[in-house]
Amino acid sequence: MSAPYALLDKSQTRSLNLNQIEVKGGDSYSQEFFQTTFQPLLHTKDVTFQRLVSSIDECTANLERSGLFSNINVTIDTDVSVISAAKAAKPFEEPIPVKAVFHVDEVSIKAISPNMTVTNDNLRLGLWYMNNNINGNGEQLSAAGFASAYTDSKFANLMLTTPLQKRPETSSLFMVNALSEASTSVQSTQQSGLMGFKSKHSDYFSSFFGLSLSARSFVNTTEEIPDAIRKDMGTSSKTSMFLNGEYNSVAYDATFPATGLSVSMHNCIDNCIDSAAQLNYKTLKTELGLNYYKSFPCHNFATFQLHGNVGNLTTMNQANQSLVHFHDKFAASDLHGLGSDLVSERKDTVYGSSIATVGSSLSCKLPYLFKLDTPVRFSVFGNVNKLGDALSHTSVSAESLKSVASLQALNENFLVNYGLGLKYQNGAANFDISYVMSNQKYASTFRPGLQFNFSLVGVY
């Protein structure tokens, strides 16, 4: 803040009148948007200098949390346009008229990104679009979709978020999804709609509350499927309530996380109705995740990451776990390091009512080939995963390790994967190639091998 005027310098013991707010930058946003954002400053008449600064800090936080602006700076100057000769003659009797000038830079309003994912046995093409300001009031619209070239899997998503007028740190959210996917033995279609509110309570804490309604249909394409999945064939509906929270203090080096901690908690209560099978059960699905980043000195040359998450699904109305639809449980795609193909093709061979993962990675820049500010990272990583009906299944005594059968059971309960990769990421183009190996070799689920991702981001 600049205060080069004598009157303002003496304002520590004088009251101030904020007569004017100017915004330099942000031309794409409406006057109503800034009126909402600057609500704490709209009633700052006859206030102290400290009170004015506090209100300005609150408005600056509103701008930062919106994610729509960068390089936000504020100056406070005397408003010489309203200082009359009479007031100037009695400088210590009248409140000082001032104006606040906000200097902001808009982030990119619109972006479009085509992307491609290549794995051993799949090619996926996708498109993503985002508009940060569709009506001048900070409404955000995003649309995404993908289709797999070698499997009958497609996905479409549309999401709209709108800041609340009197609480700009909170946005209402509306989202619709449509998904059609094919696995080895099941063809499924799903449609869902979600409404909720997401809030950013501070620079580090955020939360989300929402309700959704889903309709889904599953058809087996072969008779060779497990009975636990066969019972879920047909149509069903599901209502869900979400309550999520997150703490995130991660700082970035360009587009790569460099240091900090993020902790997230996701809770979902499902009420599933299967009219054909006359089933009605309720479940609580809880998952806790953690990511920790630590970079070493000298321009963040190397970054260590430690991550983990645990989750569990329980029934709430004394229903048997065997009645829960397999698609409501944790799937192989929820595990770490199994390849991006599992994100789109949800295999029906591995799922469970609990999940536990822990892993780490070490990534570094390549100083001998590129500059230290290069957007290229080389990484090595490893993960240990457990997906099962109960976390207690992972416990193995020292005596039981003497048994060959027990060693085989341990190998089946735990999935260990590891690999290395090279990533280029600068915001406009993203490239990721990696090779993943695993101690499991289920032909249709955990196939190791080369994975390749590529995307372009056009900003306008």
PDB file of N, CA and C in Angstrom, residues 236-286:
ATOM      1  N   SER A 236     -30.784 -50.400 -11.513  1.00  0.00           N
ATOM      2  CA  SER A 236     -30.951 -49.965 -10.131  1.00  0.00           C
ATOM      3  C   SER A 236     -30.759 -48.463 -10.070  1.00  0.00           C
ATOM      4  N   SER A 237     -31.162 -47.864  -8.959  1.00  0.00           N
ATOM      5  CA  SER A 237     -30.979 -46.431  -8.748  1.00  0.00           C
ATOM      6  C   SER A 237     -30.297 -46.211  -7.406  1.00  0.00           C
ATOM      7  N   LYS A 238     -29.684 -45.039  -7.276  1.00  0.00           N
ATOM      8  CA  LYS A 238     -28.928 -44.758  -6.056  1.00  0.00           C
ATOM      9  C   LYS A 238     -28.984 -43.267  -5.759  1.00  0.00           C
ATOM     10  N   THR A 239     -29.248 -42.919  -4.506  1.00  0.00           N
ATOM     11  CA  THR A 239     -29.122 -41.545  -4.036  1.00  0.00           C
ATOM     12  C   THR A 239     -27.933 -41.478  -3.086  1.00  0.00           C
ATOM     13  N   SER A 240     -27.191 -40.381  -3.165  1.00  0.00           N
ATOM     14  CA  SER A 240     -25.961 -40.269  -2.380  1.00  0.00           C
ATOM     15  C   SER A 240     -25.862 -38.887  -1.748  1.00  0.00           C
ATOM     16  N   MET A 241     -25.250 -38.850  -0.580  1.00  0.00           N
ATOM     17  CA  MET A 241     -24.934 -37.594   0.097  1.00  0.00           C
ATOM     18  C   MET A 241     -23.429 -37.555   0.342  1.00  0.00           C
ATOM     19  N   PHE A 242     -22.793 -36.450  -0.052  1.00  0.00           N
ATOM     20  CA  PHE A 242     -21.345 -36.310   0.066  1.00  0.00           C
ATOM     21  C   PHE A 242     -21.014 -35.221   1.093  1.00  0.00           C
ATOM     22  N   LEU A 243     -19.997 -35.473   1.884  1.00  0.00           N
ATOM     23  CA  LEU A 243     -19.447 -34.477   2.796  1.00  0.00           C
ATOM     24  C   LEU A 243     -17.933 -34.659   2.803  1.00  0.00           C
ATOM     25  N   ASN A 244     -17.234 -33.730   2.152  1.00  0.00           N
ATOM     26  CA  ASN A 244     -15.794 -33.833   1.975  1.00  0.00           C
ATOM     27  C   ASN A 244     -15.108 -32.611   2.571  1.00  0.00           C
ATOM     28  N   GLY A 245     -13.898 -32.804   3.023  1.00  0.00           N
ATOM     29  CA  GLY A 245     -13.072 -31.713   3.524  1.00  0.00           C
ATOM     30  C   GLY A 245     -11.630 -31.908   3.114  1.00  0.00           C
ATOM     31  N   GLU A 246     -10.899 -30.795   2.982  1.00  0.00           N
ATOM     32  CA  GLU A 246      -9.505 -30.901   2.555  1.00  0.00           C
ATOM     33  C   GLU A 246      -8.671 -29.783   3.170  1.00  0.00           C
ATOM     34  N   TYR A 247      -7.472 -30.155   3.596  1.00  0.00           N
ATOM     35  CA  TYR A 247      -6.435 -29.199   3.975  1.00  0.00           C
ATOM     36  C   TYR A 247      -5.332 -29.311   2.940  1.00  0.00           C
ATOM     37  N   ASN A 248      -4.915 -28.186   2.361  1.00  0.00           N
ATOM     38  CA  ASN A 248      -3.935 -28.223   1.275  1.00  0.00           C
ATOM     39  C   ASN A 248      -2.998 -27.025   1.392  1.00  0.00           C
ATOM     40  N   SER A 249      -1.740 -27.291   1.686  1.00  0.00           N
ATOM     41  CA  SER A 249      -0.724 -26.238   1.779  1.00  0.00           C
ATOM     42  C   SER A 249       0.391 -26.459   0.757  1.00  0.00           C
ATOM     43  N   VAL A 250       0.103 -27.189  -0.308  1.00  0.00           N
ATOM     44  CA  VAL A 250       1.126 -27.541  -1.289  1.00  0.00           C
ATOM     45  C   VAL A 250       1.494 -26.317  -2.113  1.00  0.00           C
ATOM     46  N   ALA A 251       2.795 -26.043  -2.205  1.00  0.00           N
ATOM     47  CA  ALA A 251       3.331 -24.976  -3.051  1.00  0.00           C
ATOM     48  C   ALA A 251       3.955 -25.607  -4.291  1.00  0.00           C
ATOM     49  N   TYR A 252       3.970 -24.865  -5.389  1.00  0.00           N
ATOM     50  CA  TYR A 252       4.377 -25.415  -6.674  1.00  0.00           C
ATOM     51  C   TYR A 252       5.634 -24.750  -7.197  1.00  0.00           C
ATOM     52  N   ASP A 253       6.409 -25.537  -7.909  1.00  0.00           N
ATOM     53  CA  ASP A 253       7.519 -25.045  -8.710  1.00  0.00           C
ATOM     54  C   ASP A 253       7.071 -25.144 -10.159  1.00  0.00           C
ATOM     55  N   ALA A 254       6.673 -23.999 -10.723  1.00  0.00           N
ATOM     56  CA  ALA A 254       5.998 -23.985 -12.023  1.00  0.00           C
ATOM     57  C   ALA A 254       4.709 -24.794 -11.894  1.00  0.00           C
ATOM     58  N   THR A 255       4.569 -25.881 -12.621  1.00  0.00           N
ATOM     59  CA  THR A 255       3.342 -26.680 -12.557  1.00  0.00           C
ATOM     60  C   THR A 255       3.509 -27.955 -11.747  1.00  0.00           C
ATOM     61  N   PHE A 256       4.660 -28.142 -11.101  1.00  0.00           N
ATOM     62  CA  PHE A 256       4.919 -29.358 -10.323  1.00  0.00           C
ATOM     63  C   PHE A 256       4.837 -29.063  -8.826  1.00  0.00           C
ATOM     64  N   PRO A 257       4.177 -29.928  -8.044  1.00  0.00           N
ATOM     65  CA  PRO A 257       4.173 -29.739  -6.588  1.00  0.00           C
ATOM     66  C   PRO A 257       5.585 -29.848  -6.046  1.00  0.00           C
ATOM     67  N   ALA A 258       5.937 -28.930  -5.113  1.00  0.00           N
ATOM     68  CA  ALA A 258       7.314 -28.872  -4.621  1.00  0.00           C
ATOM     69  C   ALA A 258       7.408 -29.134  -3.125  1.00  0.00           C
ATOM     70  N   THR A 259       6.525 -28.546  -2.351  1.00  0.00           N
ATOM     71  CA  THR A 259       6.599 -28.718  -0.905  1.00  0.00           C
ATOM     72  C   THR A 259       5.226 -28.495  -0.299  1.00  0.00           C
ATOM     73  N   GLY A 260       4.972 -29.147   0.826  1.00  0.00           N
ATOM     74  CA  GLY A 260       3.702 -28.948   1.500  1.00  0.00           C
ATOM     75  C   GLY A 260       2.974 -30.252   1.774  1.00  0.00           C
ATOM     76  N   LEU A 261       1.780 -30.104   2.323  1.00  0.00           N
ATOM     77  CA  LEU A 261       0.985 -31.254   2.779  1.00  0.00           C
ATOM     78  C   LEU A 261      -0.462 -31.068   2.372  1.00  0.00           C
ATOM     79  N   SER A 262      -1.084 -32.141   1.933  1.00  0.00           N
ATOM     80  CA  SER A 262      -2.525 -32.132   1.687  1.00  0.00           C
ATOM     81  C   SER A 262      -3.141 -33.358   2.366  1.00  0.00           C
ATOM     82  N   VAL A 263      -4.247 -33.105   3.059  1.00  0.00           N
ATOM     83  CA  VAL A 263      -4.991 -34.166   3.740  1.00  0.00           C
ATOM     84  C   VAL A 263      -6.449 -34.020   3.345  1.00  0.00           C
ATOM     85  N   SER A 264      -7.063 -35.099   2.913  1.00  0.00           N
ATOM     86  CA  SER A 264      -8.457 -35.044   2.466  1.00  0.00           C
ATOM     87  C   SER A 264      -9.266 -36.135   3.149  1.00  0.00           C
ATOM     88  N   MET A 265     -10.529 -35.821   3.396  1.00  0.00           N
ATOM     89  CA  MET A 265     -11.474 -36.772   3.962  1.00  0.00           C
ATOM     90  C   MET A 265     -12.730 -36.771   3.098  1.00  0.00           C
ATOM     91  N   HIS A 266     -13.114 -37.940   2.594  1.00  0.00           N
ATOM     92  CA  HIS A 266     -14.288 -38.074   1.740  1.00  0.00           C
ATOM     93  C   HIS A 266     -15.273 -39.028   2.406  1.00  0.00           C
ATOM     94  N   ASN A 267     -16.511 -38.565   2.559  1.00  0.00           N
ATOM     95  CA  ASN A 267     -17.566 -39.382   3.144  1.00  0.00           C
ATOM     96  C   ASN A 267     -18.752 -39.413   2.188  1.00  0.00           C
ATOM     97  N   CYS A 268     -19.305 -40.597   1.982  1.00  0.00           N
ATOM     98  CA  CYS A 268     -20.439 -40.758   1.078  1.00  0.00           C
ATOM     99  C   CYS A 268     -21.434 -41.744   1.694  1.00  0.00           C
ATOM    100  N   ILE A 269     -22.676 -41.310   1.813  1.00  0.00           N
ATOM    101  CA  ILE A 269     -23.756 -42.181   2.265  1.00  0.00           C
ATOM    102  C   ILE A 269     -24.623 -42.517   1.063  1.00  0.00           C
ATOM    103  N   ASP A 270     -24.743 -43.795   0.734  1.00  0.00           N
ATOM    104  CA  ASP A 270     -25.508 -44.259  -0.425  1.00  0.00           C
ATOM    105  C   ASP A 270     -26.775 -44.966   0.029  1.00  0.00           C
ATOM    106  N   ASN A 271     -27.840 -44.728  -0.717  1.00  0.00           N
ATOM    107  CA  ASN A 271     -29.080 -45.485  -0.548  1.00  0.00           C
ATOM    108  C   ASN A 271     -29.411 -46.089  -1.903  1.00  0.00           C
ATOM    109  N   CYS A 272     -29.246 -47.404  -2.026  1.00  0.00           N
ATOM    110  CA  CYS A 272     -29.406 -48.091  -3.306  1.00  0.00           C
ATOM    111  C   CYS A 272     -30.716 -48.874  -3.304  1.00  0.00           C
ATOM    112  N   ILE A 273     -31.452 -48.742  -4.419  1.00  0.00           N
ATOM    113  CA  ILE A 273     -32.728 -49.443  -4.583  1.00  0.00           C
ATOM    114  C   ILE A 273     -32.677 -50.265  -5.862  1.00  0.00           C
ATOM    115  N   ASP A 274     -32.846 -51.562  -5.729  1.00  0.00           N
ATOM    116  CA  ASP A 274     -32.922 -52.470  -6.869  1.00  0.00           C
ATOM    117  C   ASP A 274     -34.323 -53.079  -6.857  1.00  0.00           C
ATOM    118  N   SER A 275     -35.201 -52.508  -7.686  1.00  0.00           N
ATOM    119  CA  SER A 275     -36.600 -52.936  -7.672  1.00  0.00           C
ATOM    120  C   SER A 275     -36.755 -54.385  -8.108  1.00  0.00           C
ATOM    121  N   ALA A 276     -35.994 -54.796  -9.126  1.00  0.00           N
ATOM    122  CA  ALA A 276     -36.138 -56.160  -9.648  1.00  0.00           C
ATOM    123  C   ALA A 276     -35.767 -57.193  -8.597  1.00  0.00           C
ATOM    124  N   ALA A 277     -34.671 -56.934  -7.882  1.00  0.00           N
ATOM    125  CA  ALA A 277     -34.224 -57.884  -6.859  1.00  0.00           C
ATOM    126  C   ALA A 277     -34.828 -57.594  -5.499  1.00  0.00           C
ATOM    127  N   GLN A 278     -35.644 -56.539  -5.412  1.00  0.00           N
ATOM    128  CA  GLN A 278     -36.293 -56.136  -4.159  1.00  0.00           C
ATOM    129  C   GLN A 278     -35.254 -55.929  -3.057  1.00  0.00           C
ATOM    130  N   LEU A 279     -34.221 -55.167  -3.407  1.00  0.00           N
ATOM    131  CA  LEU A 279     -33.160 -54.857  -2.461  1.00  0.00           C
ATOM    132  C   LEU A 279     -33.181 -53.368  -2.134  1.00  0.00           C
ATOM    133  N   ASN A 280     -32.878 -53.053  -0.895  1.00  0.00           N
ATOM    134  CA  ASN A 280     -32.749 -51.658  -0.469  1.00  0.00           C
ATOM    135  C   ASN A 280     -31.733 -51.635   0.669  1.00  0.00           C
ATOM    136  N   TYR A 281     -30.543 -51.107   0.391  1.00  0.00           N
ATOM    137  CA  TYR A 281     -29.523 -51.073   1.423  1.00  0.00           C
ATOM    138  C   TYR A 281     -28.869 -49.689   1.454  1.00  0.00           C
ATOM    139  N   LYS A 282     -28.303 -49.358   2.610  1.00  0.00           N
ATOM    140  CA  LYS A 282     -27.599 -48.098   2.809  1.00  0.00           C
ATOM    141  C   LYS A 282     -26.169 -48.399   3.222  1.00  0.00           C
ATOM    142  N   THR A 283     -25.239 -47.612   2.690  1.00  0.00           N
ATOM    143  CA  THR A 283     -23.826 -47.814   3.005  1.00  0.00           C
ATOM    144  C   THR A 283     -23.169 -46.483   3.345  1.00  0.00           C
ATOM    145  N   LEU A 284     -22.113 -46.574   4.123  1.00  0.00           N
ATOM    146  CA  LEU A 284     -21.256 -45.434   4.430  1.00  0.00           C
ATOM    147  C   LEU A 284     -19.868 -45.755   3.900  1.00  0.00           C
ATOM    148  N   LYS A 285     -19.382 -44.892   3.022  1.00  0.00           N
ATOM    149  CA  LYS A 285     -18.073 -45.085   2.405  1.00  0.00           C
ATOM    150  C   LYS A 285     -17.176 -43.921   2.813  1.00  0.00           C
ATOM    151  N   THR A 286     -16.100 -44.224   3.503  1.00  0.00           N
ATOM    152  CA  THR A 286     -15.195 -43.201   4.030  1.00  0.00           C
ATOM    153  C   THR A 286     -13.785 -43.463   3.528  1.00  0.00           C
TER     154      THR A 286
END
